[in-house]
CSV table of C-alpha atoms and ligand atoms in Angstrom, one decimal:
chain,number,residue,atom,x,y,z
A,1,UNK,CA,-18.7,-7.5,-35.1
A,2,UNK,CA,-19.0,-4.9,-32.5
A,3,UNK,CA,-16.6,-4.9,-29.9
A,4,UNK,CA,-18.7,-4.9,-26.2
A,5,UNK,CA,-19.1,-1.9,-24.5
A,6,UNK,CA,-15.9,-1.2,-22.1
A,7,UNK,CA,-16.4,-2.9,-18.7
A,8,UNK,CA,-13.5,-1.3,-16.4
A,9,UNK,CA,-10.4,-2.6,-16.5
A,10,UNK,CA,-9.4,-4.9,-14.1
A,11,UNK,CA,-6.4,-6.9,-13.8
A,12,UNK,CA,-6.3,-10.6,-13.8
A,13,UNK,CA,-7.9,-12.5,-11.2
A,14,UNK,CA,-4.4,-13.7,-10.2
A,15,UNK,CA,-2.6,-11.0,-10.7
A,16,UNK,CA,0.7,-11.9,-11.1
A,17,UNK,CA,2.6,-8.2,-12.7
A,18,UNK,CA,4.0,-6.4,-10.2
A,19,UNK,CA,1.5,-3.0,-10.9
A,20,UNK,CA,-1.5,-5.5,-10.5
A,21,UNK,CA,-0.9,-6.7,-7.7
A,22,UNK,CA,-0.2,-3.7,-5.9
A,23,UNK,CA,-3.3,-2.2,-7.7
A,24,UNK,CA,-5.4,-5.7,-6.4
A,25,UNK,CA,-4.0,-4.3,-2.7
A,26,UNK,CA,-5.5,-0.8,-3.3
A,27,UNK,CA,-9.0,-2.4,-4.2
A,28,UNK,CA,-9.0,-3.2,-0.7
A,29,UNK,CA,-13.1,-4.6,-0.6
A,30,UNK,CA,-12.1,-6.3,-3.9
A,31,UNK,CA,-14.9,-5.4,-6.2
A,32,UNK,CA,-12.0,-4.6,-9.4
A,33,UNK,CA,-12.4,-1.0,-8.7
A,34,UNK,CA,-9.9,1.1,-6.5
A,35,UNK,CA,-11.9,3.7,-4.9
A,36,UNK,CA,-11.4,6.4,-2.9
A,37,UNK,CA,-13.0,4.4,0.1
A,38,UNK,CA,-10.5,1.3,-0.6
A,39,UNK,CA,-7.9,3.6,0.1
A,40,UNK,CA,-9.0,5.7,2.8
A,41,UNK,CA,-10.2,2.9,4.6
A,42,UNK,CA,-6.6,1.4,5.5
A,43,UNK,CA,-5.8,4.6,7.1
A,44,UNK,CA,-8.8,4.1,9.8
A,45,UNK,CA,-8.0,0.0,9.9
A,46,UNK,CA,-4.4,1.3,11.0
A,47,UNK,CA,-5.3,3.6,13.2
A,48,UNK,CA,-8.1,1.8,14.8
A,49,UNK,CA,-6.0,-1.7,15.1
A,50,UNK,CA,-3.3,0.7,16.7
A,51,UNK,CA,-5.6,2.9,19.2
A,52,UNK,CA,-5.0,5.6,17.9
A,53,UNK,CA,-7.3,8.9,18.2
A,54,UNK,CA,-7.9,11.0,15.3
A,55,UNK,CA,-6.0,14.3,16.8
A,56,UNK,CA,-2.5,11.8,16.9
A,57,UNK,CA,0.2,13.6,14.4
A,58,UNK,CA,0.4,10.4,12.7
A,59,UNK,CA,-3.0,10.0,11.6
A,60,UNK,CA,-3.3,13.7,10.5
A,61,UNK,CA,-0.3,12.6,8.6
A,62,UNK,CA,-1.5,10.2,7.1
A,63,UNK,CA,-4.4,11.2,6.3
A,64,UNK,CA,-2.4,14.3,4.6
A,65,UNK,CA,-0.2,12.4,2.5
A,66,UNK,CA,-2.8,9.9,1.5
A,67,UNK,CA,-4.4,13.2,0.1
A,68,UNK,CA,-1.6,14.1,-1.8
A,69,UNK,CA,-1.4,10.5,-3.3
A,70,UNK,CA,-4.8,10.2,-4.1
A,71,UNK,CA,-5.1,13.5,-5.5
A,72,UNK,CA,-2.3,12.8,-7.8
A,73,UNK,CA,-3.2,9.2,-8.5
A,74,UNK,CA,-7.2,10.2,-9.6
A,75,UNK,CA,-5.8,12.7,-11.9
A,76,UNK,CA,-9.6,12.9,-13.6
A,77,UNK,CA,-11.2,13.1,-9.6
A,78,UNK,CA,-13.8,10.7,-10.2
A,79,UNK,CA,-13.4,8.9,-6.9
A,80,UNK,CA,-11.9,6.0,-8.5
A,81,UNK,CA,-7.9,4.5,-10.1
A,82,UNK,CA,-8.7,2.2,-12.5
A,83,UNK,CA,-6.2,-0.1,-13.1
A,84,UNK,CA,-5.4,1.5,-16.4
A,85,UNK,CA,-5.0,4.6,-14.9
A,86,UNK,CA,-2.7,3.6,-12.2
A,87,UNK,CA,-0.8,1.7,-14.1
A,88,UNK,CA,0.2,4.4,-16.6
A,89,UNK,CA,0.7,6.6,-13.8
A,90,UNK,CA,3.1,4.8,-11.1
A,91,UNK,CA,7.0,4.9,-11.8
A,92,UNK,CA,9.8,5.3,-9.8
A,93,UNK,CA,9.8,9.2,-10.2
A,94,UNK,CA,6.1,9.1,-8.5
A,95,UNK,CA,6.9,6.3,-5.7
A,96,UNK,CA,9.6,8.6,-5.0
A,97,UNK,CA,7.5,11.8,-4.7
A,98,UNK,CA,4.2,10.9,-3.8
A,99,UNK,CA,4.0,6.9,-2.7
A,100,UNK,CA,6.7,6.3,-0.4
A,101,UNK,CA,5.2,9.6,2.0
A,102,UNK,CA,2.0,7.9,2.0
A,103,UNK,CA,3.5,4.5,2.4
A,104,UNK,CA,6.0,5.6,5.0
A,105,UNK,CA,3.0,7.5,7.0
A,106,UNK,CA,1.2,3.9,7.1
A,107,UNK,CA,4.4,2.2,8.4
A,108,UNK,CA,4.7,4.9,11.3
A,109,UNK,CA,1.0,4.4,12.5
A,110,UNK,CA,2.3,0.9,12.6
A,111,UNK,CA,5.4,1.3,14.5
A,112,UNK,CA,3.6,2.1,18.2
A,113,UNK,CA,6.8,2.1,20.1
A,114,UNK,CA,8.5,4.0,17.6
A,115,UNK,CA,11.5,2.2,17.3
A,116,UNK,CA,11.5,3.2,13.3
A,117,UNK,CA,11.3,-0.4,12.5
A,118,UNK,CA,8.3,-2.9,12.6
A,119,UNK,CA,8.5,-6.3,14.5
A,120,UNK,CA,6.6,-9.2,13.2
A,121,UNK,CA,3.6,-8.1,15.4
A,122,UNK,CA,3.8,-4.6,14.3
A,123,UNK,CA,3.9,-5.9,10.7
A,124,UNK,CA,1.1,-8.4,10.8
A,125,UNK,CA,-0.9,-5.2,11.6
A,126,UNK,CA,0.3,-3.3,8.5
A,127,UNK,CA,-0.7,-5.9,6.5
A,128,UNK,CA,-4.0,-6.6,7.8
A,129,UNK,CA,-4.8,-2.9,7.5
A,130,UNK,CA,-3.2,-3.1,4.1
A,131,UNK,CA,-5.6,-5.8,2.6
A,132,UNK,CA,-2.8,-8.1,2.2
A,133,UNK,CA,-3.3,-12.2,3.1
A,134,UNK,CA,-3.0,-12.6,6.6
A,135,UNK,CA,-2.2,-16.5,6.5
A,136,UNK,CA,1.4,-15.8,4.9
A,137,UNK,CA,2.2,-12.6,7.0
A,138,UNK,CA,5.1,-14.9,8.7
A,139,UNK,CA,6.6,-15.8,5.1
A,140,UNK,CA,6.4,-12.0,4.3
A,141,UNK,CA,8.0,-10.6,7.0
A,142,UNK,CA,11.1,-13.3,6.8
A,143,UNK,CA,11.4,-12.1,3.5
A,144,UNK,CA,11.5,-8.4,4.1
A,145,UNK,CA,13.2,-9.2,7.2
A,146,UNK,CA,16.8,-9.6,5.0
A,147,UNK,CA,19.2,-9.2,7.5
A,148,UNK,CA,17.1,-11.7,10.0
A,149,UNK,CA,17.2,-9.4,13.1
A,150,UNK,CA,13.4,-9.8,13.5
A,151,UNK,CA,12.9,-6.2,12.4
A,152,UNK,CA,11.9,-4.4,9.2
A,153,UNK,CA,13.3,-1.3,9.1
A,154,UNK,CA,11.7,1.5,7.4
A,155,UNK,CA,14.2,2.4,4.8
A,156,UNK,CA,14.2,-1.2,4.1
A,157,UNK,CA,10.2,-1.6,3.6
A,158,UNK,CA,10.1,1.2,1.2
A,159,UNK,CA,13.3,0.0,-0.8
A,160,UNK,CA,11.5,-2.9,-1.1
A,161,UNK,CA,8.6,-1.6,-2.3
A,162,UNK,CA,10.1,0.6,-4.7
A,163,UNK,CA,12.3,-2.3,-6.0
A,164,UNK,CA,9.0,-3.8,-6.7
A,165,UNK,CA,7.2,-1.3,-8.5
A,166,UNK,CA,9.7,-0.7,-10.9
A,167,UNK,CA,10.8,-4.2,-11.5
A,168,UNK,CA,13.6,-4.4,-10.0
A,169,UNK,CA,14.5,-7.7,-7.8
A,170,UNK,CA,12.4,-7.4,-4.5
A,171,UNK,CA,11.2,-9.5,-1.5
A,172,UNK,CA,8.0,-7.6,-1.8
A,173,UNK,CA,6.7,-10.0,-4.3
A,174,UNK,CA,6.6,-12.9,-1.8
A,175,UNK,CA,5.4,-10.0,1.0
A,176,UNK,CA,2.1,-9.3,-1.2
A,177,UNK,CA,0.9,-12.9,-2.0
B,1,CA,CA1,-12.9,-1.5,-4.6
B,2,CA,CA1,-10.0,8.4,-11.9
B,3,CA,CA1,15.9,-6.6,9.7
């Protein structure tokens, strides 16, 4: 019997690997596709939920970086990650040249008073721009929040995240979902 023809990958409905459920963040208007929309679109949610105008250094940063990751991510340029494609693609090498400048650039349109950490506030307006849950935002930020202080820090954020992606123990699991 014939197999079907390929639909696009796309990771379980409940995703519960770490690399699909950062990849189920990344599809941002959840249609099983990340597109280049999906990801663009949480640099203007971030900007816009922060005031920011498009000439701030921030946003031309992050719009810059996002470039870089995108470019690197969509090797074939097709306007779309599948999930197959970013999953073969991520590791720790890449988070630690191309995803934490992107993810670092979204944290600093977050942190207004520029303190280099987020508050819960600041946080909850990450996420939102992020595409993550908004009804556990409190539960993720206590668990990012380690050292209880009421602040994420921005080293600490990225560790996290980096933890994460390569499967290492990390809060970020309870942070995403
Ligand atoms: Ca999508
Ligand atoms: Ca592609
Ligand atoms: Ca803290």
């Amino acid at each position: 019997m014939p197999l079907p023809q390929a639909a696009p990958p796309t990771p379980p409905a409940r995703p519960i690997a770490p690399k699909a459920r950062i990849y189920a963040m990344l599809d941002t208007d959840k249609d099983g596709v990340a597109s280049r929309h999906d990801y663009f679109v949480r640099i203007e949610r971030a900007q816009r939920a922060t005031g920011r105008t498009d000439d701030d250094p921030l946003v031309i940063a992050a719009h810059a970086t996002g470039e870089r990751a995108w470019a690197a991510m969509d090797a074939n340029n097709d306007g779309v990650i599948t999930y197959e494609e970013y999953a073969a693609w991520v590791d720790a090498e890449k988070f630690d040249t191309v995803c934490r400048y992107a993810l670092g650039a979204l944290f600093d349109l977050a942190d207004t008073d520029r303190t280099g950490a987020l508050d819960r506030r600041q946080f909850t307006v990450l996420r939102q721009a992020l595409g993550n849950p908004a009804d556990n935002a409190d539960a993720a930020f206590d668990a990012l929040d380690g050292d209880g202080d009421g602040r994420i820090g921005r080293k600490e954020y990225l560790a996290a995240i980096r933890a994460y992606v390569t499967g290492d123990e990390s809060p970020m699991g309870d942070a995403l979902y």
